[in-house]
Amino acid sequence: MGGLLMNTGPHALLLVDVQNDFCEGGSLAVPGSDSIFPAINQWIGKALEAGWPILASRDWHTVDHISFQERGGPWPVHCVQDSPGAEFHPEMKLPDSAIRVSKGTAFDTDAYSAFDGTQLDSYLRRHGIHRLFVAGLALDVCVQATVKDALKLGFEVELITSGTRAVEADEAPAVLEQLQDEGAELC
C-alpha cells in the first residue's frame, strides 16, 4: 500500500464488477472471490478517509445479451439488469456515495473494460483524477481490460493484488506480469 504515500495528483478507487454473479455461489463465480472482501473494504475505508471518489463498475446486461452462450457468446447468463446476480455483493461495504458505472448495457455489444462505452475517462478527467487504485473481478477478464484501457488513456494505475482473483488462477501470475510490463504498479 505504499502508493498511498505517493502524490502524483488526485486519486480514485475503482472497483470492477464485484457482483453476486461473479462471487461464490453466482452463475459465473470466480474461484476464491470471497477472499477479496477484507482488502477491498480496507481500501474503501482509506478512500473515504482521504476523500477520494469511489467508483464501482458493473456488468448490467440485457436479458438477451450477446455475451450469453444461448446467443453464441462465451459466458452463461450473468448480471442481468435488476436481477439479484447483478447486485453488488453485500460483503463489499460500498458507500451510497459511490459512483456506479454500468457497462455491457446494449443487446449486441459486449464490454469488458469499465471504460468501454461508459465515458468513465471523461468523468475522471473532469475531476482531475490522475491515479487509479483498482481491484475487483475477474483479474484475467474485466480487471485486466480496465487496467489496460486506463493505462492507454494515460492514467497511472495501482492494481490491488489482494483485492482481485482470476477465473483461471494459474493465469494470474502471467496477467500480473503483463500488466506490470504495460505500466501498472502492483500493491
C-alpha atoms as one frame of an Amber mdcrd trajectory, in Angstrom:
protein
   0.000   0.000   0.000   2.975   2.233  -0.462   1.177   4.002  -3.297  -0.910
   5.824  -0.736   2.122   7.892   0.111   2.662   8.945  -3.477   1.158  12.243
  -4.503   1.041  12.389  -8.271  -2.357  14.038  -8.412  -5.838  13.243  -7.259
  -6.671   9.581  -6.805  -9.765   7.408  -7.126 -10.641   3.865  -6.107 -12.130
   1.813  -8.958 -13.836  -1.444  -8.001 -14.514  -3.650 -11.018 -17.608  -5.878
 -11.174 -17.818  -7.080  -7.566 -21.273  -8.501  -8.243 -23.125 -11.507  -6.872
 -22.899 -13.497 -10.119 -19.075 -13.244 -10.085 -18.762 -14.220  -6.412 -19.026
 -17.614  -4.724 -22.439 -19.127  -5.484 -23.028 -16.913  -8.541 -23.697 -18.068
 -12.088 -20.152 -17.156 -13.173 -18.315 -17.381  -9.857 -14.610 -16.574  -9.767
 -12.734 -19.112  -7.609 -11.567 -17.570  -4.348 -13.629 -14.427  -4.860 -14.775
 -14.345  -1.236 -11.182 -13.717  -0.163 -11.075 -10.210  -1.739 -13.503  -8.513
   0.661 -11.108  -7.701   3.526  -8.739  -5.902   1.137 -11.498  -4.151  -0.791
 -13.224  -2.947   2.363  -9.918  -1.706   3.782  -9.330   0.311   0.601 -12.889
   1.669   0.671 -12.170   2.923   4.189  -8.903   4.520   3.070 -10.589   6.174
   0.084 -13.381   7.562   2.258 -10.870   8.876   4.794  -8.794  10.509   2.048
 -11.832  11.940   0.269 -11.197  10.056  -2.972 -14.048   9.245  -5.313 -15.080
   5.598  -5.198 -16.291   4.163  -8.492 -17.845   0.730  -8.920 -18.282  -0.741
 -12.377 -20.843  -3.418 -13.047 -21.936  -5.651 -15.874 -25.516  -4.558 -16.490
 -26.688  -6.881 -19.245 -29.977  -7.095 -21.077 -31.954 -10.327 -20.815 -30.807
 -11.487 -24.263 -27.220 -10.205 -24.179 -24.764 -11.159 -26.936 -22.171 -12.488
 -24.443 -24.516 -15.260 -23.251 -23.970 -18.805 -24.504 -27.563 -19.010 -25.756
 -26.679 -16.186 -28.182 -23.356 -17.759 -29.161 -21.273 -15.901 -26.583 -18.698
 -17.435 -24.241 -20.495 -16.973 -20.889 -23.502 -18.345 -19.040 -26.294 -15.863
 -18.296 -24.971 -13.381 -15.718 -25.542  -9.894 -14.309 -28.912  -9.324 -15.965
 -30.166  -5.795 -15.234 -32.128  -5.522 -11.973 -31.551  -9.201 -11.066 -30.079
 -10.350  -7.723 -26.996 -11.610  -9.600 -26.281  -8.117 -10.932 -26.308  -6.529
  -7.472 -23.039  -5.560  -5.824 -22.009  -8.215  -3.336 -23.289  -7.366   0.164
 -19.896  -8.073   1.781 -18.435  -5.138  -0.138 -19.042  -2.074   2.048 -19.830
   0.191  -0.892 -20.929   3.614   0.355 -24.059   5.251  -1.033 -21.799   7.999
  -2.380 -20.016   5.567  -4.725 -20.465   6.240  -8.415 -21.929   3.279 -10.289
 -20.582   2.706 -13.788 -22.760   0.359 -15.890 -21.243  -1.463 -18.866 -22.397
  -4.037 -21.371 -25.862  -2.484 -21.423 -26.660  -2.913 -25.140 -28.116  -6.137
 -26.580 -25.468  -6.615 -29.257 -22.344  -5.069 -27.768 -20.152  -6.605 -25.092
 -17.884  -4.643 -22.781 -15.128  -5.906 -20.521 -13.407  -2.671 -19.546 -15.043
  -0.163 -17.195 -14.062   2.413 -19.827 -15.855   0.689 -22.715 -18.807   2.862
 -23.721 -19.213   4.405 -20.254 -17.443   7.776 -20.597 -15.593   6.979 -17.372
 -12.444   8.648 -18.723 -14.412  11.895 -19.192 -15.587  11.774 -15.593 -12.072
  11.152 -14.276 -10.528  13.941 -16.353 -13.294  16.374 -15.423 -12.466  15.731
 -11.767  -8.702  15.971 -12.282  -8.046  12.349 -11.316  -4.668  11.021 -12.442
  -4.167   7.852 -10.418  -6.475   4.866 -10.040  -6.318   2.162  -7.418  -8.067
  -0.835  -8.996  -9.487  -4.067  -7.537 -12.305  -6.450  -8.411 -13.291  -9.381
 -10.586 -12.021 -11.033 -12.571  -8.314 -10.329 -12.871  -7.921 -12.130 -16.192
 -11.042 -10.630 -17.786 -12.621  -7.303 -16.792  -9.935  -6.115 -14.364  -7.243
  -6.733 -16.967  -9.232  -4.923 -19.678  -9.922  -1.985 -17.355  -6.286  -1.613
 -16.282  -5.062  -1.792 -19.889  -7.542   0.857 -21.011  -6.697   3.115 -18.066
  -3.014   2.920 -18.947  -3.688   3.581 -22.651  -5.734   6.624 -21.656  -2.790
   7.983 -19.642  -3.892   7.222 -16.093  -1.473   5.897 -13.504  -2.705   2.572
 -12.137  -2.016   0.662  -8.967  -3.571  -2.793  -9.008  -4.545  -4.039  -5.556
  -3.469  -7.662  -5.902  -5.126  -8.817  -2.660  -8.407  -7.398  -3.965  -8.649
  -9.410  -7.182  -8.867 -13.040  -8.303  -8.722 -14.674 -11.719 -11.180 -17.027
 -13.408  -8.154 -19.128 -14.333  -5.994 -18.945 -11.201  -2.958 -20.406 -12.969
  -3.074 -17.458 -15.414  -2.885 -14.833 -12.656   0.946 -14.539 -12.479   1.225
 -14.008 -16.252  -1.591 -11.436 -16.231   0.045  -9.529 -13.362   3.404  -9.599
 -15.124   1.881  -8.353 -18.365   0.034  -5.510 -16.630   3.220  -4.542 -14.812
   5.123  -4.564 -18.106   2.496  -2.239 -19.552   2.977   0.228 -16.696   0.694
  -0.784 -13.838   2.111  -0.866 -10.333   1.167  -3.726  -8.057   0.273  -3.057
  -4.448
